[in-house]
Short mmCIF file of C-alpha atoms in Angstrom, two decimals:
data_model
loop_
_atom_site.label_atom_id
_atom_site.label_comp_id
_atom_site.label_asym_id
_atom_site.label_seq_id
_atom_site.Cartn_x
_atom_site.Cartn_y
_atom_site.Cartn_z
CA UNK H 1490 28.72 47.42 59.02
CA UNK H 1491 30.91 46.83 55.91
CA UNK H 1492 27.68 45.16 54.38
CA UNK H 1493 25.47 48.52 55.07
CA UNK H 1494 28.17 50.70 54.04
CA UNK H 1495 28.61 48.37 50.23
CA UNK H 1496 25.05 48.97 50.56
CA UNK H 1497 24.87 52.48 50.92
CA UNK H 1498 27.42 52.80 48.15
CA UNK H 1499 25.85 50.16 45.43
CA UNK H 1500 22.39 52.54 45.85
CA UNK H 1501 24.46 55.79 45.20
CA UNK H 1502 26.37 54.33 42.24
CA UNK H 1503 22.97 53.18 40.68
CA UNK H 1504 21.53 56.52 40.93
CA UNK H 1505 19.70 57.25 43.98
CA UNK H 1506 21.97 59.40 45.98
CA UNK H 1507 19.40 60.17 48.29
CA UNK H 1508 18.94 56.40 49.06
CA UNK H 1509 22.65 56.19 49.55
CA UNK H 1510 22.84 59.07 52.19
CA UNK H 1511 20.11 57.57 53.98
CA UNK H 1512 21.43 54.28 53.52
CA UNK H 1513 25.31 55.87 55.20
CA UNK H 1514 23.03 57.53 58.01
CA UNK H 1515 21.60 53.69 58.68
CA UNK H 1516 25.08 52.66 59.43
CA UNK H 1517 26.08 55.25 61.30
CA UNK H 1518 22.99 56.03 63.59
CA UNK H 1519 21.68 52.55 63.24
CA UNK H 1520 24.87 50.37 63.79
CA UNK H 1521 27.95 52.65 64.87
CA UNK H 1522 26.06 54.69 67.42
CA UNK H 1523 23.44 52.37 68.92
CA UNK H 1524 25.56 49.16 68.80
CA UNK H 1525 28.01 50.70 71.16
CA UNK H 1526 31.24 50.67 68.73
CA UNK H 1527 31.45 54.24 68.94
CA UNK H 1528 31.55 54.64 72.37
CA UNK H 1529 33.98 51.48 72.74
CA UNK H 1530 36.22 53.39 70.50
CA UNK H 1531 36.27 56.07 72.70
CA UNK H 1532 36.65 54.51 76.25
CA UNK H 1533 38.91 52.15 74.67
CA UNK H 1534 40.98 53.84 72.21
CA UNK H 1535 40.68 57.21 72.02
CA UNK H 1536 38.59 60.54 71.80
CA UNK H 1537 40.22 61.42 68.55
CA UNK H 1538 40.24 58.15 66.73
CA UNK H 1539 36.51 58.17 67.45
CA UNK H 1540 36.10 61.44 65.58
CA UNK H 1541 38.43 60.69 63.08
CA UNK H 1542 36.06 58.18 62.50
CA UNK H 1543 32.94 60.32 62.59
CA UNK H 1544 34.68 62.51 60.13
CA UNK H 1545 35.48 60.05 57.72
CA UNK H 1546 31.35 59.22 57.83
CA UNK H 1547 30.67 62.64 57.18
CA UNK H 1548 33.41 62.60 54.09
CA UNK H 1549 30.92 59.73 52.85
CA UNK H 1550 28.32 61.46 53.44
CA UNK H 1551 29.30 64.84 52.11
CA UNK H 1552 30.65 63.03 49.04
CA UNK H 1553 27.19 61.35 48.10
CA UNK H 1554 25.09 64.81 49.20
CA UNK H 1555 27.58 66.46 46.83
CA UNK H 1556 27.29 64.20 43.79
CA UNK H 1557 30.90 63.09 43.06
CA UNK H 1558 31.87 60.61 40.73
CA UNK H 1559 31.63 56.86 41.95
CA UNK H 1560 35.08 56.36 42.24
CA UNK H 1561 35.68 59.17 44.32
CA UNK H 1562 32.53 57.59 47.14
CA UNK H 1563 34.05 54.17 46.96
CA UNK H 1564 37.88 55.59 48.09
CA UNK H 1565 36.15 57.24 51.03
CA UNK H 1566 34.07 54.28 51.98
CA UNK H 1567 36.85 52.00 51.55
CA UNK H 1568 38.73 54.06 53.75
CA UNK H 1569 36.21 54.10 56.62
CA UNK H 1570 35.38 50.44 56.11
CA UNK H 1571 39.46 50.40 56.91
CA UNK H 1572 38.87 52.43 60.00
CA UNK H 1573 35.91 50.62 61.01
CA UNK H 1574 38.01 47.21 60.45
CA UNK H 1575 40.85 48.13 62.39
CA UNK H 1576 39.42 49.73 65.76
CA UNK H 1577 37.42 46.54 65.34
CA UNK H 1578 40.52 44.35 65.86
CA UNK H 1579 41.54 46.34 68.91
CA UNK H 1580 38.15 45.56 70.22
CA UNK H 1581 37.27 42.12 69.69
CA UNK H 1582 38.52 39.68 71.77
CA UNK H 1583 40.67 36.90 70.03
CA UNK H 1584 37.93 34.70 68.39
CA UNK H 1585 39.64 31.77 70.37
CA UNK H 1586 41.42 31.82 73.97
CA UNK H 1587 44.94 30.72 73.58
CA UNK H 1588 44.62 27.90 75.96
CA UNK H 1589 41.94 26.82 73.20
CA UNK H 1590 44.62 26.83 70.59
CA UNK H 1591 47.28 25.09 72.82
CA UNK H 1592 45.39 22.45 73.02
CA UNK H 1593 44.26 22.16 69.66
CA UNK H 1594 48.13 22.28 68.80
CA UNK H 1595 48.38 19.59 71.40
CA UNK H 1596 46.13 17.17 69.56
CA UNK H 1597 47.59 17.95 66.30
CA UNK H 1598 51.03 17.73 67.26
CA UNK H 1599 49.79 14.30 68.76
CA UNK H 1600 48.19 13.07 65.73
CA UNK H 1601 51.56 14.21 63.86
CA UNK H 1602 53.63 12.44 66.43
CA UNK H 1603 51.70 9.29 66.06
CA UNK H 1604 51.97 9.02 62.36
CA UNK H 1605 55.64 9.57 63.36
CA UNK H 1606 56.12 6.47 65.42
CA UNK H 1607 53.77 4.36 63.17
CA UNK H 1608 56.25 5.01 60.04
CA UNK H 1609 53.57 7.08 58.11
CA UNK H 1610 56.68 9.81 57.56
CA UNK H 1611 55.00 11.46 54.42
CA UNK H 1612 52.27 12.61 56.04
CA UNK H 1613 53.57 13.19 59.79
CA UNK H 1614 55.67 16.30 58.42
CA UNK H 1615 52.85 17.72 56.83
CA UNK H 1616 50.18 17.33 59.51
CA UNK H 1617 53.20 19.15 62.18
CA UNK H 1618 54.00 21.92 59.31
CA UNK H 1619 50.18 22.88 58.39
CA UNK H 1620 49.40 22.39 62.58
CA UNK H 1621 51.87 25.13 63.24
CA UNK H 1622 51.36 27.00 60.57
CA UNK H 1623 47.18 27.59 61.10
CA UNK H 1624 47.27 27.26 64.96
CA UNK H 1625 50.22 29.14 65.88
CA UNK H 1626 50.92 31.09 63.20
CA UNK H 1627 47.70 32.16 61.21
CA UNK H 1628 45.57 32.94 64.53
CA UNK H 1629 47.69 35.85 65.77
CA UNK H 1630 49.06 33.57 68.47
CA UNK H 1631 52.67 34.05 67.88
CA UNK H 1632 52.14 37.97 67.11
CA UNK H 1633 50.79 38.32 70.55
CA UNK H 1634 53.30 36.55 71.86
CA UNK H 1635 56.15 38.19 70.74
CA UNK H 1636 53.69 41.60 71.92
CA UNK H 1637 53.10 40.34 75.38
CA UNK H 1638 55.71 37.92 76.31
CA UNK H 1639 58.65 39.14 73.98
CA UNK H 1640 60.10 38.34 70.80
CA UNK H 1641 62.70 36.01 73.20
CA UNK H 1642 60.14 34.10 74.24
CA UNK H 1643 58.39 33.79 70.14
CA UNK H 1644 62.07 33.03 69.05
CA UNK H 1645 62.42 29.96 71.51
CA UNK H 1646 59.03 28.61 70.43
CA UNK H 1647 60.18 28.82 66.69
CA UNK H 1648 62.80 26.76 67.23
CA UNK H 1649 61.77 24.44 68.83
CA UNK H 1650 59.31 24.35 66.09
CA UNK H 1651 62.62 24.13 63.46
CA UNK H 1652 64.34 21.76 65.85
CA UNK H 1653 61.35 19.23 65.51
CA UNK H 1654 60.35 19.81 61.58
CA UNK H 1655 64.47 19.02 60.80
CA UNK H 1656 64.18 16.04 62.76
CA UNK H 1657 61.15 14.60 61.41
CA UNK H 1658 62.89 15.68 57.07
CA UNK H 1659 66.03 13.48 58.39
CA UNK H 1660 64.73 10.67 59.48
CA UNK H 1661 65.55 10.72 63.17
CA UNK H 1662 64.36 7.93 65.94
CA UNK H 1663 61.10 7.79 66.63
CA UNK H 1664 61.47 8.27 70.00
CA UNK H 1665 63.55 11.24 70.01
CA UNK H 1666 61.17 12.90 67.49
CA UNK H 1667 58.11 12.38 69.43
CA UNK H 1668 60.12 13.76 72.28
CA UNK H 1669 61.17 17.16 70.74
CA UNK H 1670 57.39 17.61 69.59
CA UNK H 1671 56.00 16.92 72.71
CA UNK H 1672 58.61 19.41 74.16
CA UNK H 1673 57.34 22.23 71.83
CA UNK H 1674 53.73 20.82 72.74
CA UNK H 1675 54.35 21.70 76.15
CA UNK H 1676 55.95 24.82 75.84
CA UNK H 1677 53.48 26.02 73.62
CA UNK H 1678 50.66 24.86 76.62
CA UNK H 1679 52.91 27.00 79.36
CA UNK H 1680 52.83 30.21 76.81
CA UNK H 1681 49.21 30.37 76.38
CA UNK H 1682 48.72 30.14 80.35
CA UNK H 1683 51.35 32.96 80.32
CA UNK H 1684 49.82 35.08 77.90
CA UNK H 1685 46.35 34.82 79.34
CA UNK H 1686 47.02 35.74 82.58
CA UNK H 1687 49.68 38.66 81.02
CA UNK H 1688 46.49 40.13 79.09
CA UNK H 1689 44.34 39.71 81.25
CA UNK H 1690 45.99 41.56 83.72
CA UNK H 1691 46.55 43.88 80.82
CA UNK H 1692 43.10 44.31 80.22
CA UNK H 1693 41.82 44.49 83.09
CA UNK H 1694 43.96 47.85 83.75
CA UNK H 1695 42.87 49.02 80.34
CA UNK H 1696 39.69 49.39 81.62
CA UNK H 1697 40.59 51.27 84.71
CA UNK H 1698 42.50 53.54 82.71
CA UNK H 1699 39.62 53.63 79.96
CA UNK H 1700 37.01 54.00 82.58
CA UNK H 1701 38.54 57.01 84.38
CA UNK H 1702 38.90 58.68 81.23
CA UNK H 1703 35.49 58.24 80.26
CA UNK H 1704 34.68 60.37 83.93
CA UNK H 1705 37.53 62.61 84.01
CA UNK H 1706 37.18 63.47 80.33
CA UNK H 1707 33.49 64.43 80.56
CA UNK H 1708 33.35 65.63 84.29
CA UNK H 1709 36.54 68.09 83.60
CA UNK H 1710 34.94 70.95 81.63
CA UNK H 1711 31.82 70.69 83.74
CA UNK H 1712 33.96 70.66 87.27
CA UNK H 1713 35.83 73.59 86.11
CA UNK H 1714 32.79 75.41 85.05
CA UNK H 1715 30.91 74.89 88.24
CA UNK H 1716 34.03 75.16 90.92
CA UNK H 1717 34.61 78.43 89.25
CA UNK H 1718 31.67 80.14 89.64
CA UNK H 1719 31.42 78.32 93.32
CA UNK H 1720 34.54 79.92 93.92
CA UNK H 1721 33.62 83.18 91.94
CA UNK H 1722 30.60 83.39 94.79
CA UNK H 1723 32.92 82.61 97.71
CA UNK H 1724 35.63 85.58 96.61
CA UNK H 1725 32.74 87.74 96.54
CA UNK H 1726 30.90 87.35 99.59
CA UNK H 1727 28.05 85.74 98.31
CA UNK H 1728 27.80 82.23 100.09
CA UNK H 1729 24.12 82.64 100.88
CA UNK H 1730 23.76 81.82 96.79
CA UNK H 1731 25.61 78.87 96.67
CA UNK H 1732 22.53 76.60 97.22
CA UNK H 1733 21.20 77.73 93.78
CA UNK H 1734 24.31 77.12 91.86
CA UNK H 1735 24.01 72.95 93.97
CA UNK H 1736 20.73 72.85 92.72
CA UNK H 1737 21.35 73.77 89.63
CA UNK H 1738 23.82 71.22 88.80
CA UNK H 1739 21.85 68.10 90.89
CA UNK H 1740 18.89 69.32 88.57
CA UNK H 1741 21.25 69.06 85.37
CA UNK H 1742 22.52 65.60 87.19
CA UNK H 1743 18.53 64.84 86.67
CA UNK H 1744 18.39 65.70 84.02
CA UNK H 1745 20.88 64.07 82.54
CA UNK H 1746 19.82 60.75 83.87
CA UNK H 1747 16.28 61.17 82.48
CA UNK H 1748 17.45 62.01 78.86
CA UNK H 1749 20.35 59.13 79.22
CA UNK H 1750 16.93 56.69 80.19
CA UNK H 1751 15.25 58.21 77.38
CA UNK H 1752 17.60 57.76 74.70
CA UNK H 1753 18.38 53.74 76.20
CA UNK H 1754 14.43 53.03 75.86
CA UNK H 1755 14.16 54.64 72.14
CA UNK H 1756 17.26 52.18 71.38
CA UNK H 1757 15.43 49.06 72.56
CA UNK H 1758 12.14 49.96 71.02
CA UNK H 1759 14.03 50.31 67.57
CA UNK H 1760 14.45 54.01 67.16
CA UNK H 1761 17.12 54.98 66.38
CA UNK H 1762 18.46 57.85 69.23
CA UNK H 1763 21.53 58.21 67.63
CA UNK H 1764 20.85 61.64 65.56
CA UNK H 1765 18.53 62.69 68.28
CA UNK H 1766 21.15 62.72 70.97
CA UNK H 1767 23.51 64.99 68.44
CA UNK H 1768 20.84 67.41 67.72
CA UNK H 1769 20.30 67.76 71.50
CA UNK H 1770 23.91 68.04 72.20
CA UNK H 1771 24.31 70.92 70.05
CA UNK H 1772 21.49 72.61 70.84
CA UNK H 1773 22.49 72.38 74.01
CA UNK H 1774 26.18 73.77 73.31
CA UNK H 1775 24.69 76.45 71.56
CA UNK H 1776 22.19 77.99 74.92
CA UNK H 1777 25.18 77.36 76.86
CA UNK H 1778 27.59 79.64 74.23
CA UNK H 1779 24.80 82.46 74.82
CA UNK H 1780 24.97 81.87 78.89
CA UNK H 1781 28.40 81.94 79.54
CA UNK H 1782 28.90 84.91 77.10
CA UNK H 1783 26.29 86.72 79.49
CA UNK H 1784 28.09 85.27 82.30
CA UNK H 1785 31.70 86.21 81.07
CA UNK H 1786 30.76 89.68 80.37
CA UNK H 1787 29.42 89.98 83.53
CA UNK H 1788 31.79 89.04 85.70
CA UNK H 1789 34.29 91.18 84.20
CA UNK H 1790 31.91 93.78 84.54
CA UNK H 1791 31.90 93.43 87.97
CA UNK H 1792 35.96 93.09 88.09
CA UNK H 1793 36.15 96.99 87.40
CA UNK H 1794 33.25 97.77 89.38
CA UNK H 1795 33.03 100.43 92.13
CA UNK H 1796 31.65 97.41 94.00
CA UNK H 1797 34.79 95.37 93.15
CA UNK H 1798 36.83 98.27 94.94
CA UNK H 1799 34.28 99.00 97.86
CA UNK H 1800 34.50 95.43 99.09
CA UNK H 1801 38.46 95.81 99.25
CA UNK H 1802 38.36 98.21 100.89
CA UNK H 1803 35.95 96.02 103.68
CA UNK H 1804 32.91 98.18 103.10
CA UNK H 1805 30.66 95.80 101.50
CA UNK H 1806 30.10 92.95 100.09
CA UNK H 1807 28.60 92.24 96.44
CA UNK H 1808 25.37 91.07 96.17
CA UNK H 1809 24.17 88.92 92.98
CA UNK H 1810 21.06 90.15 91.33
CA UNK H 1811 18.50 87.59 90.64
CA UNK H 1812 18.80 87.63 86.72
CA UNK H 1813 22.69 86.80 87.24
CA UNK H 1814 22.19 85.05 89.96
CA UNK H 1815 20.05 82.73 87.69
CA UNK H 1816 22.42 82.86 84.50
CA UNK H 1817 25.10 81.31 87.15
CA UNK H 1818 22.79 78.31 87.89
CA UNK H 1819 21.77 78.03 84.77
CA UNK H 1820 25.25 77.90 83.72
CA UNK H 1821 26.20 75.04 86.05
CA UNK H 1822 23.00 72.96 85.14
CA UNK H 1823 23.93 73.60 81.22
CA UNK H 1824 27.39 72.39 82.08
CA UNK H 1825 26.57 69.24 83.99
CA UNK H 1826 24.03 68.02 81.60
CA UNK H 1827 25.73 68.53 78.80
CA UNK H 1828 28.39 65.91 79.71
CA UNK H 1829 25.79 64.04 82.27
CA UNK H 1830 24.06 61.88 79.91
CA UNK H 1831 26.59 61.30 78.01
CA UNK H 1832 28.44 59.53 80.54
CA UNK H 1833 25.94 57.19 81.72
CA UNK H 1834 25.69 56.16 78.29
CA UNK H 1835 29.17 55.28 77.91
CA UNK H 1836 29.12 53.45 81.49
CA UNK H 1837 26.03 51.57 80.39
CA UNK H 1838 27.64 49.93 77.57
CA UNK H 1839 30.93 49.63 79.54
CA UNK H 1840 28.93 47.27 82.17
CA UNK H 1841 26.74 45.87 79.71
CA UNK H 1842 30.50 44.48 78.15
CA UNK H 1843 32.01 43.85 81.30
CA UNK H 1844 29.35 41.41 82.59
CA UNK H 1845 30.74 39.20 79.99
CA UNK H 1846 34.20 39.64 80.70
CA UNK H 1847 34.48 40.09 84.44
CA UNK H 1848 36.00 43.21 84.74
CA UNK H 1849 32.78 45.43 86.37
CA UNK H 1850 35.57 45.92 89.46
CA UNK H 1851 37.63 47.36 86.58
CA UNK H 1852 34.86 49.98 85.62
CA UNK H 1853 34.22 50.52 89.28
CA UNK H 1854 37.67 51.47 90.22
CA UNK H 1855 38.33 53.34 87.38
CA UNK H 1856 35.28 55.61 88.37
CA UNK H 1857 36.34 56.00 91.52
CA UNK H 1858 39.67 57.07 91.02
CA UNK H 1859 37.91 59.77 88.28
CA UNK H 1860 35.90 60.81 91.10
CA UNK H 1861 38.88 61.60 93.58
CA UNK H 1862 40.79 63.23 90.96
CA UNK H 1863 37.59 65.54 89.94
CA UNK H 1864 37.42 66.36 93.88
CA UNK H 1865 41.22 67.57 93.78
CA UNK H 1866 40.66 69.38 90.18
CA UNK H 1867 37.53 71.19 92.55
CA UNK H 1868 39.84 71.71 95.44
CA UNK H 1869 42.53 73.45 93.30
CA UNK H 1870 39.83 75.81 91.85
CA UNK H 1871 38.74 76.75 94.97
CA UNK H 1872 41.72 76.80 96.50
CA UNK H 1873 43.21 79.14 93.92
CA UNK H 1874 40.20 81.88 94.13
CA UNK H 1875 40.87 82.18 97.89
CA UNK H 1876 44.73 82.77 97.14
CA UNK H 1877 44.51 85.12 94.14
CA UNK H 1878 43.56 89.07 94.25
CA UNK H 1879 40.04 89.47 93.05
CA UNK H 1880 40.60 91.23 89.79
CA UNK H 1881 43.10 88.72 88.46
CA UNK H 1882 40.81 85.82 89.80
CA UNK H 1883 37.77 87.12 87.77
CA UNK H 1884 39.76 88.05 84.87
CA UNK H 1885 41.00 84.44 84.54
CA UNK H 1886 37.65 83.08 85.32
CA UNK H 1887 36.07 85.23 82.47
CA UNK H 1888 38.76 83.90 79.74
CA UNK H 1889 38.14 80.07 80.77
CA UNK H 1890 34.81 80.65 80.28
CA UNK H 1891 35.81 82.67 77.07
CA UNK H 1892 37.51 79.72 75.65
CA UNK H 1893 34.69 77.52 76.39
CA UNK H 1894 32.62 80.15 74.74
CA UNK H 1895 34.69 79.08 71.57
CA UNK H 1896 34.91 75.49 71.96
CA UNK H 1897 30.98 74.88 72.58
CA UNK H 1898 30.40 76.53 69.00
CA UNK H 1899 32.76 73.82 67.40
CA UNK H 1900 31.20 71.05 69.31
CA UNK H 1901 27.80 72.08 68.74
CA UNK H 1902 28.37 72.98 64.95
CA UNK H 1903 30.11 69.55 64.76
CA UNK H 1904 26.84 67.58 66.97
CA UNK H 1905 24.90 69.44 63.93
CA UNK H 1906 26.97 67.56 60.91
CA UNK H 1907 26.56 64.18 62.99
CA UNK H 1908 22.92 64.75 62.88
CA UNK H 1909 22.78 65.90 59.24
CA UNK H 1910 21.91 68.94 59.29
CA UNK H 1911 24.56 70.68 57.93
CA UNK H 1912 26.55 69.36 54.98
CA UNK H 1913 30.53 70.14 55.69
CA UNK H 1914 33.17 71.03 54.41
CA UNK H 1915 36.27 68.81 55.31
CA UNK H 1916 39.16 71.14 55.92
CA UNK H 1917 42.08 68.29 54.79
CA UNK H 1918 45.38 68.32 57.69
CA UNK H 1919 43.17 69.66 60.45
CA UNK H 1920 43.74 67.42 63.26
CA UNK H 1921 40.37 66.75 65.26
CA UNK H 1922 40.81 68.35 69.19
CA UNK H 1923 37.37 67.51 70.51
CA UNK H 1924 38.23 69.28 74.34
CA UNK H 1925 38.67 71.80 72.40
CA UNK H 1926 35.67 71.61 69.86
CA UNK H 1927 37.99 71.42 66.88
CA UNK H 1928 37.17 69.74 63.85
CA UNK H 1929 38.07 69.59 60.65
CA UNK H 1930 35.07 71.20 59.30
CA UNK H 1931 35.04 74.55 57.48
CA UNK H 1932 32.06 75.61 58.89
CA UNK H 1933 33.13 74.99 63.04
CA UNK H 1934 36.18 76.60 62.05
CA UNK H 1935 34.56 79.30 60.27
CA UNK H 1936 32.06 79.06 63.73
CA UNK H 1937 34.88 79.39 65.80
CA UNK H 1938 36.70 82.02 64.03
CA UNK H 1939 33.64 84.60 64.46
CA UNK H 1940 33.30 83.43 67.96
CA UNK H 1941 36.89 84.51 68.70
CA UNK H 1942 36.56 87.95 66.89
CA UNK H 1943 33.85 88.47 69.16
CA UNK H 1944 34.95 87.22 72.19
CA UNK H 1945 38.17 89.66 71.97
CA UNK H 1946 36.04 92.82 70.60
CA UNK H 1947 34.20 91.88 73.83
CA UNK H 1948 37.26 92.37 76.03
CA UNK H 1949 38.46 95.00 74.56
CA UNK H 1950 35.38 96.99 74.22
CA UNK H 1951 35.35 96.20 78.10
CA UNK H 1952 38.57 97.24 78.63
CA UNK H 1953 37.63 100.32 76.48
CA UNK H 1954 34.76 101.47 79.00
CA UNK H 1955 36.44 100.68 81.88
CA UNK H 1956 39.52 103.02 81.72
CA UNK H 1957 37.02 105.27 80.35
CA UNK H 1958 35.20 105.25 83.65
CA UNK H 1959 38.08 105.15 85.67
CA UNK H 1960 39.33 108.81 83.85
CA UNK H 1961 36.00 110.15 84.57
CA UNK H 1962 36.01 109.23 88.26
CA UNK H 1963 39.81 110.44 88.76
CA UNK H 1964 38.98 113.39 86.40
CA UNK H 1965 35.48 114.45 88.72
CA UNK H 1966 37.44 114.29 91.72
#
């Protein structure tokens, strides 16, 4: 991508900013998106080093949209080129296995050793030095050794190393020099078996961990979403509704699997479903900010309700109205497909990757344990509604859903600057929180800010009517 982003920066600086944007857009949409390195970055290293990352695009962007002077658009591409470079290390696989470069030390330090015994001194020190120095040194072999095996275990291979290269400047018997490098040969043959089967082992739990995280990550808001308003039904006597609220979220499952299809096949035809998929992610944060406002206001509604205290009293029990009723399904199917296709997109290029590698087992288990952890998170919800009062219960229900309220309008104002459509701000020392949809954006801040005012007017205009009510009731009787 460096090339694309040079690119992108050589049309700005010659005039056409326009052709530099779209040129920045091409690399993002085009290369960072559709090529998988984004969602790499976050399986494999993190949530918030792949939107640090997306906001250092959108500096680029901003910067070019915004006119600055050249200088000022080359810093900021040089310093996601920097970005881009370094996640890329963590990535990519060494560009050689270390038994491959044991064995190419081997020959070397053969050659060397030959030279050695045949008298040709000059240039047997040289051939060792350089070997060492390219093979062992040069090609990250001894930094992941001292990493992985321990600096004890580097240190004895250096000097060994030392022990040889003085032997070899003094002169020493050819057979004892030919010894002490085939000793270092051998050792140097033992580590890279070591350190391949110490990574690999290593890697092969990285992508456990990285899978679940991909699940548990993604599945947590959605879980806690739908297990509360399960549990909201089940506190109020309403179990006969609870197929409505499963097939909502089986049709957002659907759903999700359909759009995830959708986007794949736009990718392979060429299209480029990278600023598609943000505009429909934040469109789709945005319906479900208005639904679970509705929903939130409604269920603290009910909270003070006559109802409420009827149906503690064992009188009745609450019936759902179909326009709520509806809003509560729609709720769940919002909240599963938001995060539904999503997923499979990150598990498709997870097991497109691991075919290669060997680790699908990896992926597998690392869904599975997401999975049983998801069940528990459901369990505890559940589990909590039956042991807490009703009001309290609702109350706390209403503020989750609250905060979501809040964090949807940062994610969704942030999908919107992915895809372009809005030019931002960047607020400089704002750390990026995605589970909590903030970004360092002046406009999702801004977003969230009004979102917040209106969330608490909401409760306290609530709170407001309600003890009005109640002093009218106790005052009437």
């Amino acid at each position: 991508m460096q090339g694309i982003i040079d690119d992108a920066y050589n049309i700005y600086a010659g005039g056409n900013a326009d052709g530099g944007y779209e040129r920045m857009n091409d690399a993002y949409f085009g290369h960072y998106e559709v090529d998988g390195f984004e969602r790499n970055t976050q399986s494999r290293i993190g949530g918030s080093r792949a939107g640090n990352v997306e906001v250092q695009f959108s500096r680029v962007k901003t910067a070019m949209r915004s006119g600055k002077p050249n200088e000022e658009v080359r810093k900021e591409a040089d310093t996601l080129i920097s970005m881009l470079f370094e996640d890329a290390e963590k990535l990519d696989p060494p560009e050689m296995a270390w038994t491959d470069l044991a064995q190419i030390l081997q020959e070397e330090f053969g050659e060397a050793a030959e030279m050695y015994a045949a008298g040709k001194v000059v240039t047997a020190e040289p051939k060792f030095r350089k070997a060492y120095a390219r093979y062992y040194g040069k090609s990250k072999f001894q930094d992941n050794v001292a990493k992985s095996l321990g600096d004890s275990r580097d240190e004895h291979i250096v000097d060994l190393y030392t022990k040889a290269k003085t032997m070899i400047l003094n002169r020493e018997s050819k057979p004892e020099v030919v010894a002490a490098i085939t000793e270092l040969s051998q050792e140097l043959s033992r580590t890279a078996v070591d350190l391949t089967k110490k990574q690999g082992r290593a890697q092969w739990w990285a992508t456990v961990v990285a899978s679940l995280l991909i699940l548990l990550r993604e599945g947590f808001e959605a879980i806690l979403i739908v297990g509360a308003i399960i549990a909201y039904l089940r506190k109020s006597g309403n179990e006969s509704n609870l197929p409505t609220v499963y097939k909502g979220s089986f049709i957002g499952i659907l759903a999700s699997i359909v759009m995830a299809l959708i986007l794949i096949g736009l990718t392979r035809f060429g299209f480029e479903s990278g600023q598609g998929q943000e505009v429909v992610e934040g469109v789709t944060m945005f319906i479900a900010v208005a639904v679970l406002f509705y929903t939130s206001n409604w269920m603290i509604s009910k909270a003070e309700s006559k109802a409420w205290s009827d149906y503690l009293k064992g009188k009745i029990q609450t019936s759902v109205d179909k326009r709520s009723m509806f809003s509560l399904a729609f709720t769940c199917f919002l909240a599963v497909f938001r995060e539904g296709a999503e997923v499979i997109l990150f598990y498709q290029a997870m097991f497109s990757g691991s075919d290669k590698s060997g680790t699908v087992s990896a992926v597998v288990l690392g869904m599975v344990i997401a999975v049983v952890l998801l069940v528990f998170v459901y369990k505890a919800i559940i589990l909590t509604g039956k042991k807490l009062p009703l009001k309290p219960f609702f109350y706390a229900t209403s503020i989750l859903m609250f905060i979501m309220v809040v964090a949807f309008v940062g994610g969704g104002i942030s999908e919107f600057v992915d895809a372009g459509w809005i030019l931002p701000k960047v607020v400089d020392g704002v750390p990026t929180i995605s589970l909590l949809g903030i970004y360092p954006y002046a406009q999702s801040l801004m977003g969230q800010a009004v979102a917040l005012v209106v969330v608490v007017a909401s409760l306290v205009i609530g709170y407001v009517l309600s003890k009005r009510k109640n002093e009218e009731k106790s005052s009437s009787k």
